[in-house]
Amino acid sequence: MAHELEKENAADAAMDYVEDGMTIGLGTGSTAKFFVENLAEEIADGLMIKGVPTSEQTRQLAESLGVPLIDIEQVDRIHLTVDGADEVDASAQLIKGGGAALLREKIIANASDLMVVIADPSKQVEMLGQFPLPVEVTPFGYTITAKQVYDALCRAGVLKPRIDVRAGPDHQPLVTDGGNFILDCQCGIIPDAPKAAALLAHVPGVVEHGLFITNCRVVIIGSEDGATVFEY
Ligand code: 5RP
């Protein structure tokens, strides 16, 4: 699998942010999986933490590894969230949602004292937009919502975005953990990500979008022999 060692090294470096007694948001995806596995090893050695999974996929992984979980509704404070990203720019702005978990990922990141992103170098970009931007929408009226998402992206300066409804393995629209659909928006370049985020947030039917503008304060990029930590 491509970039496995780099992902693993990024996840290892994220362990420096973990402290006994923390409630920790557990990200979704192949990079976050390494972090959950690290936690499980440390828990077996006596680390006391509680995890808040950002997806049903991560919930199942954590449960299978014996990581104690707590329902988000029972949580007062999330000290730390460690998650992957599909793109990260030099200002720690992100595109997330390649794994269709962006809604829970954003709720949990936003509620966390600190969000740490772990990634391999292929995720670093000068400008966001090469990775199709996921936008989670209600199934009701999604074709109308898609047109308004198109208009919002154009108003944010994106040139001729192309919008596809993400399909699941059954070739029907993929249904997220929250019961919604995902619009994958091919943008090429998103010239003003904060503006795009603000405009998308105002489209009726948009539940959440995959632009994480101010959430992330630490980015860890793994390499074959270690990791580089960027703190913002
Ligand atoms: C899931 C996500 C993931 O963090 C993102 O897709 C990166 O995944 P991976 O670590 O497998 O490349 O946002 O919704």
Short mmCIF file of C-alpha atoms and ligand atoms in Angstrom, two decimals:
data_model
loop_
_atom_site.label_atom_id
_atom_site.label_comp_id
_atom_site.label_asym_id
_atom_site.label_seq_id
_atom_site.Cartn_x
_atom_site.Cartn_y
_atom_site.Cartn_z
CA MET A 1 0.00 0.00 0.00
CA ALA A 2 1.33 3.44 -0.97
CA HIS A 3 2.74 5.71 1.75
CA GLU A 4 2.14 3.20 4.56
CA LEU A 5 5.43 3.86 6.37
CA GLU A 6 4.98 7.64 6.11
CA LYS A 7 1.46 7.38 7.54
CA GLU A 8 2.68 5.12 10.32
CA ASN A 9 5.50 7.50 11.24
CA ALA A 10 3.10 10.47 11.32
CA ALA A 11 0.78 8.50 13.62
CA ASP A 12 3.70 7.56 15.87
CA ALA A 13 4.71 11.23 16.22
CA ALA A 14 1.14 12.16 17.19
CA MET A 15 1.51 10.03 20.31
CA ASP A 16 3.59 12.89 21.79
CA TYR A 17 0.32 14.83 22.18
CA VAL A 18 -1.42 12.05 24.13
CA GLU A 19 -1.63 12.28 27.91
CA ASP A 20 -3.12 10.03 30.53
CA GLY A 21 -6.75 10.88 31.33
CA MET A 22 -7.52 12.53 27.99
CA THR A 23 -10.71 12.20 25.98
CA ILE A 24 -9.51 11.83 22.39
CA GLY A 25 -11.33 12.22 19.07
CA LEU A 26 -10.42 9.28 16.87
CA GLY A 27 -10.18 10.16 13.18
CA THR A 28 -11.23 8.11 10.19
CA GLY A 29 -9.16 6.61 7.38
CA SER A 30 -5.98 4.67 6.74
CA THR A 31 -3.68 7.15 8.54
CA ALA A 32 -5.91 7.57 11.58
CA LYS A 33 -6.07 3.76 11.80
CA PHE A 34 -2.37 3.69 12.69
CA PHE A 35 -3.04 6.17 15.50
CA VAL A 36 -5.89 4.07 16.92
CA GLU A 37 -3.62 1.02 16.80
CA ASN A 38 -0.91 2.97 18.68
CA LEU A 39 -3.44 3.95 21.34
CA ALA A 40 -4.52 0.33 21.71
CA GLU A 41 -0.91 -0.72 22.34
CA GLU A 42 -0.41 1.98 24.95
CA ILE A 43 -3.74 1.15 26.61
CA ALA A 44 -2.57 -2.45 26.94
CA ASP A 45 0.46 -1.00 28.79
CA GLY A 46 -1.71 1.05 31.16
CA LEU A 47 -2.62 4.31 29.34
CA MET A 48 -6.02 5.58 30.47
CA ILE A 49 -7.90 7.47 27.76
CA LYS A 50 -11.39 7.51 26.32
CA GLY A 51 -12.00 7.70 22.58
CA VAL A 52 -14.74 9.47 20.65
CA PRO A 53 -14.91 7.89 17.19
CA THR A 54 -15.57 10.07 14.14
CA SER A 55 -17.28 7.27 12.20
CA GLU A 56 -18.89 3.87 12.58
CA GLN A 57 -15.83 2.45 10.80
CA THR A 58 -13.54 3.87 13.48
CA ARG A 59 -15.94 2.80 16.22
CA GLN A 60 -15.70 -0.80 15.01
CA LEU A 61 -11.90 -0.61 14.74
CA ALA A 62 -11.52 0.86 18.24
CA GLU A 63 -13.90 -1.67 19.77
CA SER A 64 -12.09 -4.55 18.09
CA LEU A 65 -8.78 -3.30 19.56
CA GLY A 66 -10.14 -2.72 23.07
CA VAL A 67 -9.95 1.10 23.02
CA PRO A 68 -12.50 2.40 25.58
CA LEU A 69 -15.08 4.67 23.96
CA ILE A 70 -17.45 7.28 25.26
CA ASP A 71 -20.60 8.57 23.55
CA ILE A 72 -20.19 12.13 22.32
CA GLU A 73 -23.38 13.06 24.18
CA GLN A 74 -21.65 12.12 27.47
CA VAL A 75 -18.55 14.22 26.81
CA ASP A 76 -17.88 17.57 28.47
CA ARG A 77 -14.52 18.16 26.87
CA ILE A 78 -12.43 16.60 24.09
CA HIS A 79 -8.80 17.33 24.81
CA LEU A 80 -7.33 16.18 21.51
CA THR A 81 -8.43 14.91 18.10
CA VAL A 82 -6.04 13.15 15.75
CA ASP A 83 -7.28 12.70 12.21
CA GLY A 84 -6.08 12.36 8.63
CA ALA A 85 -6.74 14.71 5.71
CA ASP A 86 -7.15 14.53 1.96
CA GLU A 87 -5.30 17.82 1.42
CA VAL A 88 -3.47 20.23 3.70
CA ASP A 89 -2.06 23.60 2.66
CA ALA A 90 0.68 25.72 4.22
CA SER A 91 -1.86 27.51 6.45
CA ALA A 92 -3.20 24.21 7.85
CA GLN A 93 -6.42 24.57 5.86
CA LEU A 94 -7.76 21.13 4.99
CA ILE A 95 -9.97 19.18 2.67
CA LYS A 96 -11.46 16.21 4.48
CA GLY A 97 -14.25 13.75 3.82
CA GLY A 98 -12.68 11.33 1.39
CA GLY A 99 -13.90 8.64 3.77
CA ALA A 100 -17.38 10.23 3.94
CA ALA A 101 -16.97 10.99 7.67
CA LEU A 102 -16.64 14.78 7.40
CA LEU A 103 -19.73 15.67 9.44
CA ARG A 104 -18.72 13.79 12.60
CA GLU A 105 -15.08 14.69 11.97
CA LYS A 106 -15.92 18.39 11.95
CA ILE A 107 -18.23 18.25 14.97
CA ILE A 108 -15.53 16.49 16.96
CA ALA A 109 -12.62 18.60 15.68
CA ASN A 110 -14.55 21.77 16.43
CA ALA A 111 -15.28 20.59 19.98
CA SER A 112 -11.63 19.67 20.64
CA ASP A 113 -9.03 21.70 22.49
CA LEU A 114 -6.51 20.66 19.83
CA MET A 115 -6.80 19.03 16.40
CA VAL A 116 -3.69 17.28 15.10
CA VAL A 117 -3.65 16.21 11.47
CA ILE A 118 -1.44 13.30 10.45
CA ALA A 119 -0.64 12.73 6.80
CA ASP A 120 1.86 11.49 4.27
CA PRO A 121 3.59 14.05 2.02
CA SER A 122 1.24 13.42 -0.92
CA LYS A 123 -1.44 15.35 1.02
CA GLN A 124 0.54 18.61 1.07
CA VAL A 125 -0.64 21.14 -1.53
CA GLU A 126 0.02 24.76 -2.37
CA MET A 127 -3.68 25.44 -2.96
CA LEU A 128 -6.63 23.30 -1.99
CA GLY A 129 -8.87 21.85 -4.68
CA GLN A 130 -7.14 19.12 -6.58
CA PHE A 131 -8.90 16.55 -4.38
CA PRO A 132 -12.66 16.71 -5.06
CA LEU A 133 -14.26 18.66 -2.22
CA PRO A 134 -16.86 16.52 -0.40
CA VAL A 135 -20.08 18.30 0.53
CA GLU A 136 -22.60 16.38 2.65
CA VAL A 137 -26.22 17.12 1.71
CA THR A 138 -29.66 15.95 2.74
CA PRO A 139 -31.15 13.40 0.31
CA PHE A 140 -34.29 15.59 0.14
CA GLY A 141 -33.85 17.92 -2.81
CA TYR A 142 -30.22 17.00 -3.41
CA THR A 143 -30.35 17.79 -7.13
CA ILE A 144 -31.48 21.34 -6.33
CA THR A 145 -28.88 21.60 -3.56
CA ALA A 146 -26.21 20.46 -6.04
CA LYS A 147 -27.07 23.39 -8.36
CA GLN A 148 -26.78 25.81 -5.45
CA VAL A 149 -23.48 24.26 -4.39
CA TYR A 150 -22.28 24.82 -7.97
CA ASP A 151 -23.33 28.49 -7.81
CA ALA A 152 -21.69 28.95 -4.40
CA LEU A 153 -18.40 27.52 -5.64
CA CYS A 154 -18.52 29.76 -8.73
CA ARG A 155 -19.12 32.79 -6.52
CA ALA A 156 -16.06 31.75 -4.50
CA GLY A 157 -13.99 31.91 -7.69
CA VAL A 158 -13.89 28.24 -8.64
CA LEU A 159 -13.85 27.83 -12.41
CA LYS A 160 -16.44 25.40 -13.79
CA PRO A 161 -16.69 22.99 -10.86
CA ARG A 162 -17.93 19.50 -11.67
CA ILE A 163 -20.24 17.91 -9.16
CA ASP A 164 -20.85 14.18 -8.81
CA VAL A 165 -23.03 12.36 -6.33
CA ARG A 166 -20.76 9.85 -4.61
CA ALA A 167 -21.88 6.29 -5.28
CA GLY A 168 -21.60 3.34 -2.94
CA PRO A 169 -20.62 -0.23 -3.86
CA ASP A 170 -24.21 -0.85 -5.03
CA HIS A 171 -23.88 2.08 -7.50
CA GLN A 172 -26.61 3.94 -5.59
CA PRO A 173 -25.82 7.23 -3.80
CA LEU A 174 -23.58 6.46 -0.85
CA VAL A 175 -25.36 7.07 2.47
CA THR A 176 -23.21 8.56 5.23
CA ASP A 177 -23.29 7.65 8.93
CA GLY A 178 -25.66 10.61 9.31
CA GLY A 179 -28.04 9.32 6.60
CA ASN A 180 -27.01 11.92 4.01
CA PHE A 181 -25.48 11.96 0.51
CA ILE A 182 -22.06 13.28 -0.53
CA LEU A 183 -21.50 15.62 -3.48
CA ASP A 184 -17.90 15.37 -4.69
CA CYS A 185 -17.01 18.76 -6.18
CA GLN A 186 -14.08 18.79 -8.58
CA CYS A 187 -12.71 22.30 -8.29
CA GLY A 188 -9.16 22.13 -9.62
CA ILE A 189 -8.21 25.13 -7.52
CA ILE A 190 -10.17 26.75 -4.69
CA PRO A 191 -8.72 30.28 -4.81
CA ASP A 192 -10.39 31.49 -1.59
CA ALA A 193 -11.12 28.54 0.70
CA PRO A 194 -12.58 30.62 3.60
CA LYS A 195 -15.01 32.30 1.17
CA ALA A 196 -16.00 28.95 -0.35
CA ALA A 197 -16.54 27.55 3.15
CA ALA A 198 -18.73 30.50 4.16
CA LEU A 199 -20.82 30.38 0.98
CA LEU A 200 -21.32 26.61 1.13
CA ALA A 201 -22.42 26.82 4.77
CA HIS A 202 -25.34 29.02 3.71
CA VAL A 203 -26.79 26.69 1.07
CA PRO A 204 -30.02 25.08 2.34
CA GLY A 205 -29.60 21.30 2.19
CA VAL A 206 -25.86 21.42 2.84
CA VAL A 207 -25.31 19.61 6.12
CA GLU A 208 -21.53 20.15 6.19
CA HIS A 209 -18.64 20.61 3.80
CA GLY A 210 -15.13 19.21 3.82
CA LEU A 211 -13.26 22.52 4.14
CA PHE A 212 -11.64 22.72 7.58
CA ILE A 213 -10.39 26.29 7.72
CA THR A 214 -9.50 27.05 11.33
CA ASN A 215 -9.76 23.71 13.09
CA CYS A 216 -6.25 22.35 12.76
CA ARG A 217 -3.32 23.68 14.81
CA VAL A 218 -0.76 20.89 14.32
CA VAL A 219 0.14 19.09 11.09
CA ILE A 220 2.43 16.08 11.21
CA ILE A 221 3.85 14.93 7.89
CA GLY A 222 5.40 11.48 8.02
CA SER A 223 8.47 10.52 6.04
CA GLU A 224 10.20 7.19 5.54
CA ASP A 225 12.51 7.84 8.49
CA GLY A 226 10.44 10.02 10.83
CA ALA A 227 8.05 12.93 10.79
CA THR A 228 8.02 16.72 10.62
CA VAL A 229 5.73 18.59 12.99
CA PHE A 230 4.26 21.98 12.02
CA GLU A 231 2.61 23.91 14.82
CA TYR A 232 0.38 26.90 13.96
C1 5RP B 1 -12.36 10.66 6.12
C2 5RP B 1 -11.23 11.61 6.02
C3 5RP B 1 -9.86 11.04 6.06
O1 5RP B 1 -9.17 11.60 7.13
C4 5RP B 1 -9.16 11.37 4.77
O2 5RP B 1 -9.93 10.83 3.71
C5 5RP B 1 -7.74 10.79 4.74
O3 5RP B 1 -7.79 9.41 4.70
P1 5RP B 1 -6.47 8.53 4.56
O4 5RP B 1 -5.69 8.71 5.82
O5 5RP B 1 -6.99 7.12 4.36
O6 5RP B 1 -5.73 9.03 3.34
O7 5RP B 1 -11.38 12.80 5.92
O8 5RP B 1 -13.59 11.30 5.95
#
